[in-house]
PDB file of C-alpha atoms in Angstrom:
ATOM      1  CA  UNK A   1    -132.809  21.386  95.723  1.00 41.00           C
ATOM      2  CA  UNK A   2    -130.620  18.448  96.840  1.00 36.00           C
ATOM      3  CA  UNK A   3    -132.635  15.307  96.382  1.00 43.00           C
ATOM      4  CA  UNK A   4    -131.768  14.386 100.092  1.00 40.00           C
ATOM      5  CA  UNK A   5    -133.328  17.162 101.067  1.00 39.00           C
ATOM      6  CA  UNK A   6    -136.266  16.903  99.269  1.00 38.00           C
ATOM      7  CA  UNK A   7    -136.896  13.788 100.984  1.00 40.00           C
ATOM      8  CA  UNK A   8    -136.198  14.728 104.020  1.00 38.00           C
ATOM      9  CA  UNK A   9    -138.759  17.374 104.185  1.00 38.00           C
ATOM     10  CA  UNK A  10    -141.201  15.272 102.202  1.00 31.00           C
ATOM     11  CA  UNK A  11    -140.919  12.877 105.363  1.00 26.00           C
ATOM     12  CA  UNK A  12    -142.884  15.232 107.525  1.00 22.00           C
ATOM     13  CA  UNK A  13    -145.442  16.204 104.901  1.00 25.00           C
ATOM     14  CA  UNK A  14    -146.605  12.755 103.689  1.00 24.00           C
ATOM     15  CA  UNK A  15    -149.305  11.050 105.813  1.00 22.00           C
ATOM     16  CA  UNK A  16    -151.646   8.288 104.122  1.00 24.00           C
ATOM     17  CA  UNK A  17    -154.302   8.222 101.669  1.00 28.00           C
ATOM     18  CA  UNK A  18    -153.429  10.269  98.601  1.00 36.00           C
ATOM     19  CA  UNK A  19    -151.566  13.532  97.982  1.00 40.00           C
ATOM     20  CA  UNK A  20    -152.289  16.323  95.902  1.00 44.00           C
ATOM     21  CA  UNK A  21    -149.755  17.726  93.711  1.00 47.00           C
ATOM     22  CA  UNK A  22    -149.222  21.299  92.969  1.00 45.00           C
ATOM     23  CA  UNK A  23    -152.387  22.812  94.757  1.00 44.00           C
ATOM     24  CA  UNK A  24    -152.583  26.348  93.949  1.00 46.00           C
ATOM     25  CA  UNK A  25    -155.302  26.771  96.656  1.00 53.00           C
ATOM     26  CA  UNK A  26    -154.228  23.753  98.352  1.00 61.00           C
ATOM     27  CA  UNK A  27    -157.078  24.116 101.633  1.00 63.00           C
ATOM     28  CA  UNK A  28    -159.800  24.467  99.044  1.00 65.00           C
ATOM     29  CA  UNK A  29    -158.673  21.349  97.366  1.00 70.00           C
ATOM     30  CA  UNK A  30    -158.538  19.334 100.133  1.00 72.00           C
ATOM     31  CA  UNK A  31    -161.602  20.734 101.624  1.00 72.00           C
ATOM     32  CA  UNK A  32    -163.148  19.212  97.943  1.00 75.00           C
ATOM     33  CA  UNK A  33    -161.504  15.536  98.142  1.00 78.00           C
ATOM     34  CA  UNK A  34    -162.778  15.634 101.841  1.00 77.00           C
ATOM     35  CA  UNK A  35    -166.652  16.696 101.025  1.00 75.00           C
ATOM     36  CA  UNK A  36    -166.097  13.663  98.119  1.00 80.00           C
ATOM     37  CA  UNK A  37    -165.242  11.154 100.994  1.00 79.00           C
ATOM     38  CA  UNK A  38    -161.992  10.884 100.884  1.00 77.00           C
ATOM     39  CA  UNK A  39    -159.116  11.969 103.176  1.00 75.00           C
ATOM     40  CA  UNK A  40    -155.894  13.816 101.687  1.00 74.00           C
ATOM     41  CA  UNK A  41    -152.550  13.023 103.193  1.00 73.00           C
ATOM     42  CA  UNK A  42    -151.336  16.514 102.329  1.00 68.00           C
ATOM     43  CA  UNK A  43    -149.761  18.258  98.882  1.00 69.00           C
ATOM     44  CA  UNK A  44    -146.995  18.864  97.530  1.00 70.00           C
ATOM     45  CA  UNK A  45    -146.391  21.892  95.192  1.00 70.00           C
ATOM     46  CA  UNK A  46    -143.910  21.245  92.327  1.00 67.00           C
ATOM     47  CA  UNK A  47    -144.343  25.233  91.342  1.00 66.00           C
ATOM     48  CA  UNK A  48    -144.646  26.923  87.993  1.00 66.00           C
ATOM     49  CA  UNK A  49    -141.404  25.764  87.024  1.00 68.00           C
ATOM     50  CA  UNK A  50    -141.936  22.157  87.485  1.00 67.00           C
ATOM     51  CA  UNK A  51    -139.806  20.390  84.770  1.00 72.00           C
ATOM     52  CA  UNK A  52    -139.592  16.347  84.307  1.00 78.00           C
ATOM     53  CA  UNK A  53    -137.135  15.861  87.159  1.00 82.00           C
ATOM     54  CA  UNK A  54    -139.045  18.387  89.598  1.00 80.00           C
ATOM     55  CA  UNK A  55    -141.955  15.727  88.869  1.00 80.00           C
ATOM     56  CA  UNK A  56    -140.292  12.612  89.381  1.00 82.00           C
ATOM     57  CA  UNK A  57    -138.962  13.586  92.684  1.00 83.00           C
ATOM     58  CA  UNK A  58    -142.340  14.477  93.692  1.00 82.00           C
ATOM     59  CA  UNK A  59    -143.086  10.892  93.004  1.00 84.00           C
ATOM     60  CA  UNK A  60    -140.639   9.646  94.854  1.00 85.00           C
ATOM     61  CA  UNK A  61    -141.002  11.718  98.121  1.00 84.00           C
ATOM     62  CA  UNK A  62    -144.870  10.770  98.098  1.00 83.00           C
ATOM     63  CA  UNK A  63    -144.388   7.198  97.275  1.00 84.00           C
ATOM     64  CA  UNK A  64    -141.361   6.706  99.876  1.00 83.00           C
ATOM     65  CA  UNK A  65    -145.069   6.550 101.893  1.00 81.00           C
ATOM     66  CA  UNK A  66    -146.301   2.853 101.850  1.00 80.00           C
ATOM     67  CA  UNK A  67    -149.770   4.199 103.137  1.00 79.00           C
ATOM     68  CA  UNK A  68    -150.498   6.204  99.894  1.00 83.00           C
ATOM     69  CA  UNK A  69    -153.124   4.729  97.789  1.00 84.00           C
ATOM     70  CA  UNK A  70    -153.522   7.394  94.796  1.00 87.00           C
ATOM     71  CA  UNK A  71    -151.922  10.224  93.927  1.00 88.00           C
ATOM     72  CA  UNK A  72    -154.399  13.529  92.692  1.00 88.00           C
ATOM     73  CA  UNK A  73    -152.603  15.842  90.310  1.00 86.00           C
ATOM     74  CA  UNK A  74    -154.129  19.023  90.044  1.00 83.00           C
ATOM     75  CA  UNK A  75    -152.830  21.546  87.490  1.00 81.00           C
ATOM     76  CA  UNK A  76    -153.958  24.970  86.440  1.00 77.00           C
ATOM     77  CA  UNK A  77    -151.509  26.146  83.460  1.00 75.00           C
ATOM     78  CA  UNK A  78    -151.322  29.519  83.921  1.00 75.00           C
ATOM     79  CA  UNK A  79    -147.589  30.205  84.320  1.00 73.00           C
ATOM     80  CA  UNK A  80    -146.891  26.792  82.720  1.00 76.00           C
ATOM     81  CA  UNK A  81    -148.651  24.964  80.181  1.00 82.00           C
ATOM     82  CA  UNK A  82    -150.173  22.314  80.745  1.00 85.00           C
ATOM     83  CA  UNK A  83    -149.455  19.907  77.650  1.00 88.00           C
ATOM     84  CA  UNK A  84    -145.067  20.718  79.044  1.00 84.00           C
ATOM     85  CA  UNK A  85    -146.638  19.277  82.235  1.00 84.00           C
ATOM     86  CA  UNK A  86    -148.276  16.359  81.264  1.00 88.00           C
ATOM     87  CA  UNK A  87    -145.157  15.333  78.882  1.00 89.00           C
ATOM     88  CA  UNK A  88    -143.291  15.696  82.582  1.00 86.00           C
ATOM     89  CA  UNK A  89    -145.729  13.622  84.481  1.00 89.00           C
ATOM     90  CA  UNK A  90    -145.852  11.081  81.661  1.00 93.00           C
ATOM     91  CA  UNK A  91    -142.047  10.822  81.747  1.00 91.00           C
ATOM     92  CA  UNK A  92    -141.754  10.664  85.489  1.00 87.00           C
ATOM     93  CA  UNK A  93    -143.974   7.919  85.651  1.00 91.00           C
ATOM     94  CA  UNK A  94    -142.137   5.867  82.973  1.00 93.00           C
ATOM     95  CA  UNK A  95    -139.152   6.193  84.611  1.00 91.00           C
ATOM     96  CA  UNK A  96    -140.014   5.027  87.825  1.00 90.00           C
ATOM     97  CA  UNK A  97    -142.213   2.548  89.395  1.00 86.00           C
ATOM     98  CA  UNK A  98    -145.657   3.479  90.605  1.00 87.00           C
ATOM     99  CA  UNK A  99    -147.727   1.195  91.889  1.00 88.00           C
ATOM    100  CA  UNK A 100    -151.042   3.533  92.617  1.00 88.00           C
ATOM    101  CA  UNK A 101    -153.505   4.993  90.660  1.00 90.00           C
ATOM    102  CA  UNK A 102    -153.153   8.651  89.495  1.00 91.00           C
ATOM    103  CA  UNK A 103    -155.611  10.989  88.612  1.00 91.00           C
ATOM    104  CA  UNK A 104    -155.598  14.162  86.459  1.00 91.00           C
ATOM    105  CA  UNK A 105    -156.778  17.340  86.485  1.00 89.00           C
ATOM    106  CA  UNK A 106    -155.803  20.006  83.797  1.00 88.00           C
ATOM    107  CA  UNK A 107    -157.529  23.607  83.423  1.00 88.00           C
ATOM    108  CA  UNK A 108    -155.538  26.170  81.451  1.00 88.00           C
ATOM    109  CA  UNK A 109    -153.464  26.863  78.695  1.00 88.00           C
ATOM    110  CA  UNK A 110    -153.286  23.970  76.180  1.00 92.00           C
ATOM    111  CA  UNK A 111    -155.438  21.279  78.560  1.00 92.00           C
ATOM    112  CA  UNK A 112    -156.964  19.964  75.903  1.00 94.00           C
ATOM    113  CA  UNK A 113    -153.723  18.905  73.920  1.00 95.00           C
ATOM    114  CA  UNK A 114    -152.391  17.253  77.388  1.00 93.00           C
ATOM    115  CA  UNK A 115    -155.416  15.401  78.148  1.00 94.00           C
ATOM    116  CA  UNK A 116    -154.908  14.009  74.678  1.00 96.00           C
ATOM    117  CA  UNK A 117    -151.598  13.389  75.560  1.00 96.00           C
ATOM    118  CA  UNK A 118    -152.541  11.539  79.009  1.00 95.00           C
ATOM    119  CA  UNK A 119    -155.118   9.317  76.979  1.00 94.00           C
ATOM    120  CA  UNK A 120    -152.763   8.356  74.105  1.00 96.00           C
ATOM    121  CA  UNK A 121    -150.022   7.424  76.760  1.00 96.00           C
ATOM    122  CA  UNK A 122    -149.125   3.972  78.153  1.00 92.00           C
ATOM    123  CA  UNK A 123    -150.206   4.912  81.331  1.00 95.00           C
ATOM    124  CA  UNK A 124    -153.553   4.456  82.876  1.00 94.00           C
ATOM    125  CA  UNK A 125    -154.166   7.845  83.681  1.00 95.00           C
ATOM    126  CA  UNK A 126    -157.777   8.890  85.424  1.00 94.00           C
ATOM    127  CA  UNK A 127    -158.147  12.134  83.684  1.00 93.00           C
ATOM    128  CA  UNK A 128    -160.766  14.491  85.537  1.00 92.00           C
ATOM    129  CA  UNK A 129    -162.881  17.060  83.704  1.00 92.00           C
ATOM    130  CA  UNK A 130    -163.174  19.733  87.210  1.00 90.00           C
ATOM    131  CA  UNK A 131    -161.625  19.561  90.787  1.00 86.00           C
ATOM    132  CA  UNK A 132    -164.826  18.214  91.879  1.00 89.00           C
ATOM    133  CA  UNK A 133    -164.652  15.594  88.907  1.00 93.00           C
ATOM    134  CA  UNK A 134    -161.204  14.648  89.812  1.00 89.00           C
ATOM    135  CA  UNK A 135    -161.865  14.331  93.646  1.00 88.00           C
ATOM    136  CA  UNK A 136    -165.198  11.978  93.436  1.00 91.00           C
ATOM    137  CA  UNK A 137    -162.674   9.582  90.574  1.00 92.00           C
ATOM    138  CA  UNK A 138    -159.699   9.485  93.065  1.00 88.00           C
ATOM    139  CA  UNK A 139    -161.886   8.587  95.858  1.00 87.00           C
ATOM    140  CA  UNK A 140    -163.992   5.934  93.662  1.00 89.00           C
ATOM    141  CA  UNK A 141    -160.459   4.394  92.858  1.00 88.00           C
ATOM    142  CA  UNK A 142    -159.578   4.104  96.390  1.00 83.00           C
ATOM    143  CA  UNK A 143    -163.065   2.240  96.988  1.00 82.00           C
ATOM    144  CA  UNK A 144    -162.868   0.233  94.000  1.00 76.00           C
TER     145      UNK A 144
END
């Protein structure tokens, strides 16, 4: 998609708070971060197919917000591994300014190797062991 448009659609689905990116079961996540304390803004799926540029236009729609605090990426590598996804979100992030904290959660194929990668990077990343791990550390970064 046209960047534009990306935008302009991410205008409507951006609220406050924190966003959660790539939500397979997206109402069951934010039912999670909600019983945790915290209140999502919305998500934003990047698909299966989510490359380094997919990502960093994700990052740029959600932080266009000045009202989001942290951004909650949830992954499950089925259809893509996980370790390609974490290079992408490591890139992204490099290559453009963000100002929020971000936390991590990867399940599936090759999590292991991409948490790795996530600890060894630049970056402080909040990696999260579970959804329920991941929404009780992005809610404890918002209150710390």
């Amino acid at each position: 998609q046209h960047e534009q448009e990306i935008k302009e659609k991410g205008k409507t689905i951006f609220f406050d708070a924190f966003p959660v990116i790539n939500a397979d079961e997206d109402i069951f996540e934010m039912d999670i971060i909600k019983l945790a304390g915290g209140e999502p803004a919305n998500f934003l799926d990047v698909g299966g197919g989510a490359n380094v540029e997919t990502v960093r236009n994700g990052f740029k729609i959600i932080l266009a917000d000045p009202n989001v605090k942290a951004i909650l990426i949830n992954i499950f590598g089925g259809i893509v591994r996980c370790d390609r996804v974490a290079q992408g979100v490591i890139e992204a992030v490099q290559s453009i300014e963000v100002n929020v904290p971000i936390v991590v959660r990867l399940a599936g194929t090759n999590a292991e190797e991409a948490g790795v990668m996530l600890q060894n990077s630049d970056i402080d990343f909040v990696v999260a062991d579970s959804m329920a791990d991941a929404a009780q550390k992005v809610v404890g970064v918002l209150k710390a």
